[in-house]
PDB file of C-alpha atoms and ligand atoms in Angstrom:
ATOM      1  CA  MET L  59     -42.974  -3.720   3.925  1.00  0.00           C
ATOM      2  CA  ASP L  60     -40.093  -6.118   3.292  1.00  0.00           C
ATOM      3  CA  ILE L  61     -36.428  -5.520   4.114  1.00  0.00           C
ATOM      4  CA  LYS L  62     -35.619  -4.472   0.510  1.00  0.00           C
ATOM      5  CA  GLU L  63     -38.276  -1.754   0.567  1.00  0.00           C
ATOM      6  CA  ILE L  64     -37.065  -0.484   3.948  1.00  0.00           C
ATOM      7  CA  ARG L  65     -33.501  -0.335   2.619  1.00  0.00           C
ATOM      8  CA  SER L  66     -34.523   1.512  -0.532  1.00  0.00           C
ATOM      9  CA  LEU L  67     -36.146   4.196   1.630  1.00  0.00           C
ATOM     10  CA  ASP L  68     -32.848   5.374   3.038  1.00  0.00           C
ATOM     11  CA  PHE L  69     -30.792   4.824  -0.122  1.00  0.00           C
ATOM     12  CA  VAL L  70     -29.348   8.223  -1.050  1.00  0.00           C
ATOM     13  CA  GLU L  71     -29.061   8.768  -4.797  1.00  0.00           C
ATOM     14  CA  VAL L  72     -26.023  10.796  -5.884  1.00  0.00           C
ATOM     15  CA  THR L  73     -26.818  13.692  -8.247  1.00  0.00           C
ATOM     16  CA  ASP L  74     -24.691  14.556 -11.317  1.00  0.00           C
ATOM     17  CA  GLU L  75     -23.240  17.565  -9.547  1.00  0.00           C
ATOM     18  CA  GLU L  76     -22.432  15.613  -6.370  1.00  0.00           C
ATOM     19  CA  PHE L  77     -20.826  12.767  -8.286  1.00  0.00           C
ATOM     20  CA  LYS L  78     -18.588  15.251 -10.088  1.00  0.00           C
ATOM     21  CA  LEU L  79     -17.621  16.939  -6.804  1.00  0.00           C
ATOM     22  CA  ILE L  80     -16.780  13.647  -5.109  1.00  0.00           C
ATOM     23  CA  ARG L  81     -15.052  12.215  -8.158  1.00  0.00           C
ATOM     24  CA  ASP L  82     -12.819  15.310  -8.439  1.00  0.00           C
ATOM     25  CA  LEU L  83     -12.067  15.206  -4.723  1.00  0.00           C
ATOM     26  CA  ILE L  84     -11.083  11.520  -4.950  1.00  0.00           C
ATOM     27  CA  TYR L  85      -8.895  12.152  -7.992  1.00  0.00           C
ATOM     28  CA  LYS L  86      -7.111  15.100  -6.400  1.00  0.00           C
ATOM     29  CA  ASN L  87      -6.673  13.637  -2.933  1.00  0.00           C
ATOM     30  CA  ILE L  88      -6.394   9.886  -3.401  1.00  0.00           C
ATOM     31  CA  GLY L  89      -5.258   9.674  -7.013  1.00  0.00           C
ATOM     32  CA  ILE L  90      -7.991   7.299  -8.117  1.00  0.00           C
ATOM     33  CA  ASN L  91      -9.577   8.188 -11.417  1.00  0.00           C
ATOM     34  CA  LEU L  92     -13.245   7.164 -11.309  1.00  0.00           C
ATOM     35  CA  THR L  93     -15.036   6.971 -14.609  1.00  0.00           C
ATOM     36  CA  GLU L  94     -18.769   7.524 -15.115  1.00  0.00           C
ATOM     37  CA  GLU L  95     -19.169   3.721 -15.187  1.00  0.00           C
ATOM     38  CA  LYS L  96     -18.099   3.578 -11.561  1.00  0.00           C
ATOM     39  CA  ARG L  97     -20.912   5.883 -10.490  1.00  0.00           C
ATOM     40  CA  SER L  98     -23.349   3.242  -9.234  1.00  0.00           C
ATOM     41  CA  LEU L  99     -20.531   1.378  -7.518  1.00  0.00           C
ATOM     42  CA  VAL L 100     -19.454   4.533  -5.667  1.00  0.00           C
ATOM     43  CA  ASN L 101     -23.050   5.425  -4.924  1.00  0.00           C
ATOM     44  CA  GLY L 102     -23.626   1.990  -3.406  1.00  0.00           C
ATOM     45  CA  ARG L 103     -20.390   1.748  -1.467  1.00  0.00           C
ATOM     46  CA  LEU L 104     -20.791   5.152   0.177  1.00  0.00           C
ATOM     47  CA  GLN L 105     -24.274   4.451   1.565  1.00  0.00           C
ATOM     48  CA  LYS L 106     -22.894   2.923   4.740  1.00  0.00           C
ATOM     49  CA  ILE L 107     -20.756   5.987   5.495  1.00  0.00           C
ATOM     50  CA  LEU L 108     -23.640   8.364   4.821  1.00  0.00           C
ATOM     51  CA  ARG L 109     -25.876   6.364   7.120  1.00  0.00           C
ATOM     52  CA  LYS L 110     -23.223   6.194   9.844  1.00  0.00           C
ATOM     53  CA  LEU L 111     -22.651   9.947   9.717  1.00  0.00           C
ATOM     54  CA  ASN L 112     -26.334  10.680   9.365  1.00  0.00           C
ATOM     55  CA  PHE L 113     -26.038  12.641   6.125  1.00  0.00           C
ATOM     56  CA  LYS L 114     -29.106  12.999   3.952  1.00  0.00           C
ATOM     57  CA  THR L 115     -27.238  14.077   0.818  1.00  0.00           C
ATOM     58  CA  PHE L 116     -23.839  13.567  -0.797  1.00  0.00           C
ATOM     59  CA  LYS L 117     -23.353  17.346  -0.707  1.00  0.00           C
ATOM     60  CA  GLU L 118     -23.347  17.228   3.115  1.00  0.00           C
ATOM     61  CA  TYR L 119     -20.832  14.399   3.003  1.00  0.00           C
ATOM     62  CA  TYR L 120     -18.694  16.348   0.502  1.00  0.00           C
ATOM     63  CA  HIS L 121     -18.560  19.381   2.841  1.00  0.00           C
ATOM     64  CA  PHE L 122     -17.644  17.129   5.724  1.00  0.00           C
ATOM     65  CA  LEU L 123     -14.774  15.717   3.651  1.00  0.00           C
ATOM     66  CA  ILE L 124     -13.341  19.060   2.603  1.00  0.00           C
ATOM     67  CA  ASN L 125     -13.530  20.439   6.136  1.00  0.00           C
ATOM     68  CA  ASP L 126     -11.907  17.459   7.842  1.00  0.00           C
ATOM     69  CA  LYS L 127      -8.335  18.401   8.627  1.00  0.00           C
ATOM     70  CA  SER L 128      -7.442  15.163  10.427  1.00  0.00           C
ATOM     71  CA  GLY L 129      -7.302  13.131   7.216  1.00  0.00           C
ATOM     72  CA  GLU L 130      -9.452  10.438   8.831  1.00  0.00           C
ATOM     73  CA  ALA L 131     -12.485  11.089   6.644  1.00  0.00           C
ATOM     74  CA  LEU L 132     -10.313  10.785   3.542  1.00  0.00           C
ATOM     75  CA  SER L 133      -8.789   7.598   4.899  1.00  0.00           C
ATOM     76  CA  GLU L 134     -12.251   6.096   5.393  1.00  0.00           C
ATOM     77  CA  LEU L 135     -13.268   7.138   1.887  1.00  0.00           C
ATOM     78  CA  ALA L 136     -10.083   5.596   0.437  1.00  0.00           C
ATOM     79  CA  ASN L 137     -10.836   2.425   2.306  1.00  0.00           C
ATOM     80  CA  VAL L 138     -14.233   2.149   0.673  1.00  0.00           C
ATOM     81  CA  ILE L 139     -13.143   3.173  -2.818  1.00  0.00           C
ATOM     82  CA  SER L 140      -9.913   1.251  -3.241  1.00  0.00           C
ATOM     83  CA  THR L 141      -9.138  -2.394  -2.778  1.00  0.00           C
ATOM     84  CA  ASN L 142      -7.000  -3.602   0.107  1.00  0.00           C
ATOM     85  CA  HIS L 143      -6.808  -7.129  -1.207  1.00  0.00           C
ATOM     86  CA  THR L 144      -3.379  -8.688  -0.751  1.00  0.00           C
ATOM     87  CA  PHE L 145      -1.753 -11.894   0.495  1.00  0.00           C
ATOM     88  CA  PHE L 146       1.622 -13.281   1.534  1.00  0.00           C
ATOM     89  CA  GLY L 147       3.952 -14.124  -1.317  1.00  0.00           C
ATOM     90  CA  ARG L 148       1.994 -12.108  -3.900  1.00  0.00           C
ATOM     91  CA  GLU L 149       4.045 -11.819  -7.118  1.00  0.00           C
ATOM     92  CA  ILE L 150       6.678 -14.068  -5.620  1.00  0.00           C
ATOM     93  CA  ASP L 151       9.294 -13.409  -8.314  1.00  0.00           C
ATOM     94  CA  HIS L 152       9.798  -9.944  -6.788  1.00  0.00           C
ATOM     95  CA  PHE L 153      10.711 -11.478  -3.459  1.00  0.00           C
ATOM     96  CA  GLU L 154      13.079 -13.892  -5.204  1.00  0.00           C
ATOM     97  CA  TYR L 155      14.730 -10.964  -6.976  1.00  0.00           C
ATOM     98  CA  PHE L 156      14.985  -9.116  -3.678  1.00  0.00           C
ATOM     99  CA  VAL L 157      16.859 -12.056  -2.116  1.00  0.00           C
ATOM    100  CA  ASP L 158      18.925 -13.161  -5.127  1.00  0.00           C
ATOM    101  CA  ILE L 159      19.977  -9.790  -6.543  1.00  0.00           C
ATOM    102  CA  VAL L 160      19.107  -6.837  -4.343  1.00  0.00           C
ATOM    103  CA  LEU L 161      20.261  -8.023  -0.915  1.00  0.00           C
ATOM    104  CA  PRO L 162      23.621  -9.430  -2.115  1.00  0.00           C
ATOM    105  CA  GLU L 163      24.296  -6.144  -3.924  1.00  0.00           C
ATOM    106  CA  ILE L 164      23.486  -4.080  -0.831  1.00  0.00           C
ATOM    107  CA  GLU L 165      25.533  -6.419   1.337  1.00  0.00           C
ATOM    108  CA  ALA L 166      28.580  -6.143  -0.951  1.00  0.00           C
ATOM    109  CA  ARG L 167      28.328  -2.353  -0.874  1.00  0.00           C
ATOM    110  CA  ALA L 168      27.953  -2.289   2.894  1.00  0.00           C
ATOM    111  CA  LYS L 169      31.069  -4.376   3.325  1.00  0.00           C
ATOM    112  CA  LYS L 170      33.026  -1.888   1.240  1.00  0.00           C
ATOM    113  CA  THR L 171      31.720   1.223   2.959  1.00  0.00           C
ATOM    114  CA  ASN L 172      31.195  -0.272   6.408  1.00  0.00           C
ATOM    115  CA  ASN L 173      27.724   1.250   6.417  1.00  0.00           C
ATOM    116  CA  PHE L 174      25.251  -1.461   7.401  1.00  0.00           C
ATOM    117  CA  ASP L 175      22.126   0.506   6.704  1.00  0.00           C
ATOM    118  CA  ILE L 176      19.285  -0.733   4.510  1.00  0.00           C
ATOM    119  CA  ARG L 177      16.218   1.381   3.936  1.00  0.00           C
ATOM    120  CA  VAL L 178      13.121  -0.366   2.601  1.00  0.00           C
ATOM    121  CA  TRP L 179       9.687   1.216   2.037  1.00  0.00           C
ATOM    122  CA  SER L 180       6.474  -0.645   1.375  1.00  0.00           C
ATOM    123  CA  ALA L 181       4.255   2.107  -0.052  1.00  0.00           C
ATOM    124  CA  GLY L 182       0.594   1.033  -0.063  1.00  0.00           C
ATOM    125  CA  CYS L 183       1.237  -1.820   2.360  1.00  0.00           C
ATOM    126  CA  SER L 184      -2.450  -2.596   3.008  1.00  0.00           C
ATOM    127  CA  SER L 185      -2.797  -5.148   5.834  1.00  0.00           C
ATOM    128  CA  GLY L 186       0.953  -5.706   6.166  1.00  0.00           C
ATOM    129  CA  GLU L 187       1.678  -8.935   4.282  1.00  0.00           C
ATOM    130  CA  GLU L 188       4.246  -7.285   1.991  1.00  0.00           C
ATOM    131  CA  PRO L 189       6.387  -5.503   4.631  1.00  0.00           C
ATOM    132  CA  TYR L 190       6.302  -8.508   6.976  1.00  0.00           C
ATOM    133  CA  THR L 191       7.482 -10.742   4.136  1.00  0.00           C
ATOM    134  CA  LEU L 192      10.341  -8.340   3.392  1.00  0.00           C
ATOM    135  CA  VAL L 193      11.487  -8.474   7.023  1.00  0.00           C
ATOM    136  CA  MET L 194      11.307 -12.285   7.105  1.00  0.00           C
ATOM    137  CA  LEU L 195      13.394 -12.430   3.939  1.00  0.00           C
ATOM    138  CA  MET L 196      16.017 -10.057   5.315  1.00  0.00           C
ATOM    139  CA  MET L 197      16.199 -12.062   8.536  1.00  0.00           C
ATOM    140  CA  GLU L 198      16.587 -15.282   6.573  1.00  0.00           C
ATOM    141  CA  TYR L 199      19.200 -13.786   4.302  1.00  0.00           C
ATOM    142  CA  PHE L 200      21.374 -12.103   6.939  1.00  0.00           C
ATOM    143  CA  GLY L 201      20.829 -14.792   9.581  1.00  0.00           C
ATOM    144  CA  LYS L 202      22.498 -13.958  12.861  1.00  0.00           C
ATOM    145  CA  ASP L 203      24.156 -10.921  11.239  1.00  0.00           C
ATOM    146  CA  TYR L 204      20.723  -9.294  10.881  1.00  0.00           C
ATOM    147  CA  ASN L 205      21.255  -7.398  14.133  1.00  0.00           C
ATOM    148  CA  LYS L 206      24.392  -5.810  12.728  1.00  0.00           C
ATOM    149  CA  TRP L 207      22.194  -3.987  10.252  1.00  0.00           C
ATOM    150  CA  LYS L 208      20.110  -0.899  10.678  1.00  0.00           C
ATOM    151  CA  ALA L 209      17.295  -2.562   8.763  1.00  0.00           C
ATOM    152  CA  GLY L 210      13.535  -2.791   9.150  1.00  0.00           C
ATOM    153  CA  VAL L 211      10.787  -1.626   6.816  1.00  0.00           C
ATOM    154  CA  LEU L 212       8.725   1.548   6.673  1.00  0.00           C
ATOM    155  CA  ALA L 213       5.178   0.543   5.700  1.00  0.00           C
ATOM    156  CA  THR L 214       2.638   3.198   4.746  1.00  0.00           C
ATOM    157  CA  ASP L 215      -0.941   3.297   3.561  1.00  0.00           C
ATOM    158  CA  ILE L 216      -3.715   5.869   3.320  1.00  0.00           C
ATOM    159  CA  SER L 217      -6.227   3.519   4.972  1.00  0.00           C
ATOM    160  CA  LEU L 218      -6.299   3.508   8.773  1.00  0.00           C
ATOM    161  CA  ASN L 219      -8.435   0.425   8.670  1.00  0.00           C
ATOM    162  CA  ALA L 220      -5.793  -1.482   6.704  1.00  0.00           C
ATOM    163  CA  LEU L 221      -3.040  -0.197   9.003  1.00  0.00           C
ATOM    164  CA  GLU L 222      -4.894  -1.389  12.103  1.00  0.00           C
ATOM    165  CA  LYS L 223      -5.125  -4.874  10.631  1.00  0.00           C
ATOM    166  CA  ALA L 224      -1.460  -4.689   9.675  1.00  0.00           C
ATOM    167  CA  LYS L 225      -0.386  -3.771  13.195  1.00  0.00           C
ATOM    168  CA  LYS L 226      -2.400  -6.651  14.653  1.00  0.00           C
ATOM    169  CA  GLY L 227      -0.717  -9.005  12.202  1.00  0.00           C
ATOM    170  CA  ILE L 228      -3.318 -11.764  12.427  1.00  0.00           C
ATOM    171  CA  TYR L 229      -4.209 -13.523   9.191  1.00  0.00           C
ATOM    172  CA  PRO L 230      -6.608 -16.231   8.068  1.00  0.00           C
ATOM    173  CA  ASP L 231      -5.099 -19.479   6.890  1.00  0.00           C
ATOM    174  CA  GLU L 232      -5.689 -18.887   3.173  1.00  0.00           C
ATOM    175  CA  ARG L 233      -3.733 -15.609   3.219  1.00  0.00           C
ATOM    176  CA  VAL L 234      -0.657 -17.354   4.657  1.00  0.00           C
ATOM    177  CA  GLN L 235      -0.902 -20.444   2.431  1.00  0.00           C
ATOM    178  CA  PRO L 236       1.642 -19.391  -0.221  1.00  0.00           C
ATOM    179  CA  LEU L 237       4.403 -19.173   2.418  1.00  0.00           C
ATOM    180  CA  PRO L 238       6.707 -22.159   2.918  1.00  0.00           C
ATOM    181  CA  ASP L 239       5.918 -24.171   6.070  1.00  0.00           C
ATOM    182  CA  ILE L 240       9.266 -23.294   7.569  1.00  0.00           C
ATOM    183  CA  PHE L 241       8.340 -19.581   7.461  1.00  0.00           C
ATOM    184  CA  LYS L 242       5.011 -20.276   9.114  1.00  0.00           C
ATOM    185  CA  LYS L 243       6.677 -22.242  11.892  1.00  0.00           C
ATOM    186  CA  LYS L 244       9.427 -19.715  12.459  1.00  0.00           C
ATOM    187  CA  TYR L 245       7.637 -16.415  12.098  1.00  0.00           C
ATOM    188  CA  PHE L 246       4.018 -17.006  13.155  1.00  0.00           C
ATOM    189  CA  ASN L 247       2.062 -18.241  16.127  1.00  0.00           C
ATOM    190  CA  HIS L 248      -0.710 -20.603  15.095  1.00  0.00           C
ATOM    191  CA  LEU L 249      -3.742 -19.441  17.071  1.00  0.00           C
ATOM    192  CA  PRO L 250      -6.494 -21.759  18.393  1.00  0.00           C
ATOM    193  CA  SER L 251      -8.873 -19.996  15.949  1.00  0.00           C
ATOM    194  CA  GLY L 252      -6.772 -21.389  13.082  1.00  0.00           C
ATOM    195  CA  GLU L 253      -5.451 -17.943  12.215  1.00  0.00           C
ATOM    196  CA  TRP L 254      -1.761 -17.055  12.091  1.00  0.00           C
ATOM    197  CA  GLU L 255      -0.196 -14.239  14.075  1.00  0.00           C
ATOM    198  CA  ILE L 256       3.134 -12.662  13.151  1.00  0.00           C
ATOM    199  CA  ILE L 257       5.618 -12.993  16.005  1.00  0.00           C
ATOM    200  CA  ASP L 258       6.746  -9.855  17.849  1.00  0.00           C
ATOM    201  CA  VAL L 259      10.335 -10.125  16.602  1.00  0.00           C
ATOM    202  CA  ILE L 260       9.049  -9.468  13.080  1.00  0.00           C
ATOM    203  CA  LYS L 261       6.382  -6.938  14.120  1.00  0.00           C
ATOM    204  CA  ARG L 262       9.001  -4.802  15.820  1.00  0.00           C
ATOM    205  CA  GLU L 263      10.912  -4.445  12.560  1.00  0.00           C
ATOM    206  CA  VAL L 264       8.053  -2.765  10.697  1.00  0.00           C
ATOM    207  CA  THR L 265       7.073   0.846  11.277  1.00  0.00           C
ATOM    208  CA  PHE L 266       3.499   1.454  10.119  1.00  0.00           C
ATOM    209  CA  ARG L 267       2.433   5.002   9.284  1.00  0.00           C
ATOM    210  CA  ARG L 268      -0.535   6.580   7.578  1.00  0.00           C
ATOM    211  CA  PHE L 269       0.733   8.366   4.503  1.00  0.00           C
ATOM    212  CA  ASN L 270      -1.078   9.608   1.429  1.00  0.00           C
ATOM    213  CA  LEU L 271       1.012   9.112  -1.701  1.00  0.00           C
ATOM    214  CA  MET L 272      -0.741  12.130  -3.246  1.00  0.00           C
ATOM    215  CA  ASN L 273       0.910  14.448  -0.711  1.00  0.00           C
ATOM    216  CA  GLU L 274       2.893  17.107  -2.530  1.00  0.00           C
ATOM    217  CA  LYS L 275       5.914  16.622  -0.331  1.00  0.00           C
ATOM    218  CA  PHE L 276       7.419  13.387   0.869  1.00  0.00           C
ATOM    219  CA  PRO L 277       8.649  13.915   4.434  1.00  0.00           C
ATOM    220  CA  PHE L 278      11.684  11.602   4.376  1.00  0.00           C
ATOM    221  CA  LYS L 279      15.154  12.672   5.414  1.00  0.00           C
ATOM    222  CA  SER L 280      17.061  10.001   3.522  1.00  0.00           C
ATOM    223  CA  PRO L 281      16.349   8.073   0.351  1.00  0.00           C
ATOM    224  CA  PHE L 282      15.384   4.380   0.209  1.00  0.00           C
ATOM    225  CA  ASP L 283      17.412   1.486  -1.146  1.00  0.00           C
ATOM    226  CA  VAL L 284      14.257  -0.366  -2.083  1.00  0.00           C
ATOM    227  CA  ILE L 285      10.709   0.853  -2.690  1.00  0.00           C
ATOM    228  CA  PHE L 286       7.849  -1.584  -3.146  1.00  0.00           C
ATOM    229  CA  CYS L 287       4.745   0.128  -4.507  1.00  0.00           C
ATOM    230  CA  ARG L 288       2.785  -2.724  -5.963  1.00  0.00           C
ATOM    231  CA  ASN L 289      -0.856  -2.825  -7.008  1.00  0.00           C
ATOM    232  CA  VAL L 290      -1.450   0.702  -5.751  1.00  0.00           C
ATOM    233  CA  MET L 291      -1.157   2.659  -9.001  1.00  0.00           C
ATOM    234  CA  ILE L 292      -3.609   0.450 -10.918  1.00  0.00           C
ATOM    235  CA  TYR L 293      -6.419   2.982 -10.574  1.00  0.00           C
ATOM    236  CA  PHE L 294      -4.238   6.062 -11.102  1.00  0.00           C
ATOM    237  CA  ASP L 295      -4.165   7.656 -14.532  1.00  0.00           C
ATOM    238  CA  GLU L 296      -0.897   8.225 -16.382  1.00  0.00           C
ATOM    239  CA  PRO L 297      -0.171  11.812 -15.245  1.00  0.00           C
ATOM    240  CA  THR L 298      -0.793  10.791 -11.599  1.00  0.00           C
ATOM    241  CA  ARG L 299       1.445   7.734 -11.975  1.00  0.00           C
ATOM    242  CA  GLU L 300       4.185   9.788 -13.574  1.00  0.00           C
ATOM    243  CA  ARG L 301       4.111  12.418 -10.822  1.00  0.00           C
ATOM    244  CA  LEU L 302       4.255   9.728  -8.158  1.00  0.00           C
ATOM    245  CA  VAL L 303       7.055   7.801  -9.840  1.00  0.00           C
ATOM    246  CA  ASP L 304       9.058  11.054 -10.144  1.00  0.00           C
ATOM    247  CA  LYS L 305       8.708  11.493  -6.386  1.00  0.00           C
ATOM    248  CA  PHE L 306       9.756   7.893  -5.785  1.00  0.00           C
ATOM    249  CA  TYR L 307      12.785   8.561  -7.962  1.00  0.00           C
ATOM    250  CA  GLN L 308      13.784  11.554  -5.845  1.00  0.00           C
ATOM    251  CA  PHE L 309      13.629   9.326  -2.779  1.00  0.00           C
ATOM    252  CA  THR L 310      15.458   6.351  -4.246  1.00  0.00           C
ATOM    253  CA  ALA L 311      19.118   6.033  -3.281  1.00  0.00           C
ATOM    254  CA  PRO L 312      21.668   5.672  -6.100  1.00  0.00           C
ATOM    255  CA  ASN L 313      21.499   2.038  -7.300  1.00  0.00           C
ATOM    256  CA  GLY L 314      18.214   1.671  -5.435  1.00  0.00           C
ATOM    257  CA  TYR L 315      15.198  -0.281  -6.717  1.00  0.00           C
ATOM    258  CA  LEU L 316      11.531   0.319  -7.425  1.00  0.00           C
ATOM    259  CA  PHE L 317       9.149  -2.644  -7.608  1.00  0.00           C
ATOM    260  CA  ILE L 318       5.676  -2.071  -9.030  1.00  0.00           C
ATOM    261  CA  GLY L 319       2.799  -4.522  -9.592  1.00  0.00           C
ATOM    262  CA  HIS L 320       2.877  -6.797 -12.638  1.00  0.00           C
ATOM    263  CA  SER L 321      -0.318  -5.291 -13.999  1.00  0.00           C
ATOM    264  CA  GLU L 322       1.118  -1.778 -13.763  1.00  0.00           C
ATOM    265  CA  THR L 323       3.358  -0.083 -16.282  1.00  0.00           C
ATOM    266  CA  LEU L 324       5.748   2.840 -16.305  1.00  0.00           C
ATOM    267  CA  ASN L 325       6.238   4.845 -19.437  1.00  0.00           C
ATOM    268  CA  ARG L 326       9.800   3.767 -20.182  1.00  0.00           C
ATOM    269  CA  ALA L 327      10.399   6.731 -22.460  1.00  0.00           C
ATOM    270  CA  LYS L 328       9.559   9.134 -19.656  1.00  0.00           C
ATOM    271  CA  THR L 329      10.800   7.549 -16.439  1.00  0.00           C
ATOM    272  CA  LYS L 330      14.336   8.185 -15.254  1.00  0.00           C
ATOM    273  CA  TYR L 331      14.492   4.690 -13.783  1.00  0.00           C
ATOM    274  CA  LEU L 332      16.292   2.011 -15.707  1.00  0.00           C
ATOM    275  CA  TYR L 333      14.007  -0.866 -16.680  1.00  0.00           C
ATOM    276  CA  LEU L 334      15.455  -4.195 -15.485  1.00  0.00           C
ATOM    277  CA  LYS L 335      12.649  -6.689 -15.960  1.00  0.00           C
ATOM    278  CA  PRO L 336       8.863  -6.622 -15.794  1.00  0.00           C
ATOM    279  CA  ALA L 337       7.849  -4.441 -12.845  1.00  0.00           C
ATOM    280  CA  VAL L 338      11.432  -3.973 -11.570  1.00  0.00           C
ATOM    281  CA  TYR L 339      13.303  -0.695 -12.035  1.00  0.00           C
ATOM    282  CA  LYS L 340      16.614   0.723 -10.831  1.00  0.00           C
ATOM    283  CA  LYS L 341      18.047   4.170 -10.249  1.00  0.00           C
ATOM    284  CA  ALA L 342      21.266   3.482 -12.083  1.00  0.00           C
TER     285      ALA L 342
HETATM  286  C1  SAM Q 139      -4.260  -3.726  -3.371  1.00  0.00           C
HETATM  287  S1  SAM Q 139      -3.460  -2.960  -2.021  1.00  0.00           S
HETATM  288  C2  SAM Q 139      -1.758  -3.362  -2.355  1.00  0.00           C
HETATM  289  C3  SAM Q 139      -1.093  -4.137  -1.257  1.00  0.00           C
HETATM  290  C4  SAM Q 139       0.278  -4.699  -1.596  1.00  0.00           C
HETATM  291  N1  SAM Q 139       1.197  -3.652  -1.952  1.00  0.00           N
HETATM  292  C5  SAM Q 139       0.160  -5.725  -2.707  1.00  0.00           C
HETATM  293  O1  SAM Q 139       0.756  -5.559  -3.768  1.00  0.00           O
HETATM  294  O2  SAM Q 139      -0.531  -6.729  -2.504  1.00  0.00           O
HETATM  295  C6  SAM Q 139      -3.525  -1.226  -2.468  1.00  0.00           C
HETATM  296  C7  SAM Q 139      -3.317  -0.315  -1.280  1.00  0.00           C
HETATM  297  O3  SAM Q 139      -3.020   1.005  -1.740  1.00  0.00           O
HETATM  298  C8  SAM Q 139      -3.569   1.925  -0.818  1.00  0.00           C
HETATM  299  N2  SAM Q 139      -3.701   3.241  -1.468  1.00  0.00           N
HETATM  300  C9  SAM Q 139      -4.540   3.619  -2.462  1.00  0.00           C
HETATM  301  N3  SAM Q 139      -4.389   4.925  -2.737  1.00  0.00           N
HETATM  302  C10 SAM Q 139      -3.433   5.382  -1.896  1.00  0.00           C
HETATM  303  C11 SAM Q 139      -2.838   6.663  -1.677  1.00  0.00           C
HETATM  304  N4  SAM Q 139      -3.212   7.735  -2.390  1.00  0.00           N
HETATM  305  N5  SAM Q 139      -1.880   6.780  -0.725  1.00  0.00           N
HETATM  306  C12 SAM Q 139      -1.507   5.707   0.005  1.00  0.00           C
HETATM  307  N6  SAM Q 139      -2.030   4.477  -0.138  1.00  0.00           N
HETATM  308  C13 SAM Q 139      -2.984   4.317  -1.076  1.00  0.00           C
HETATM  309  C14 SAM Q 139      -4.905   1.301  -0.457  1.00  0.00           C
HETATM  310  O4  SAM Q 139      -5.407   1.802   0.771  1.00  0.00           O
HETATM  311  C15 SAM Q 139      -4.553  -0.187  -0.409  1.00  0.00           C
HETATM  312  O5  SAM Q 139      -4.287  -0.626   0.892  1.00  0.00           O
END
């Protein structure tokens, strides 16, 4: 018996009923809308979890998911279903806009009100490249005045696996490539392995938390000046996106910004945000 035959012996085939159960659970709890075409992909990707947990059917796995109150099972499922792919400097025009328009505006306001508070949220931060970049940019922009500010970034994701990588802050060379050399020198340690590790000064400025964007209630006390939620809503359908964007709106400060991914769209007729330019919106 060759390795392929051995593998096929413990391959668990999902039934129609099980696929529907799991698809509905994913839609309701993670927001991702899986079509029938994704069935074999889901079936394949979940084999490893089934094997690890020793489940013989998807029904058993489904019951495990609905009875898990810790959220860890859902986090593991999200990790397998969604993509965590990201890199430093992704969609760089957003970072340019952040430095050229958003920060000066917030700075001017702070000088008037004497309130040096800036609240930034990276929602769906994956392995941390986006929030770390935002901190580096704020440090560059404010220079030695950075410490005058109550700044930092809240970075959330549903995937514990992604958050662990984010907290470690160690990246392969290709993921760091788009950054200017000066950033690499200033904000990373170059490890003997060739990887790059974010320095502690930057790590300390990011608070990583597990948070599911499908949660009914957002637990924040104050609104955010800037929300980055990029390349997270790609697999959400329109009603899910609209509900989420409404919640973002509630938690955006007046004159605050929402950045979404370039391949994502908001229904401009329905959203309360003001459209500024592709993938950039403002609560005006
Ligand atoms: C492709 S990454 C985006 C990373 C970064 N924002 C970027 O633009 O490169 C998408 C992330 O969204 C997270 N995600 C998907 N559904 C989520 C949900 N319901 N709640 C929170 N995070 C979610 C995934 O775990 C993944 O890390």
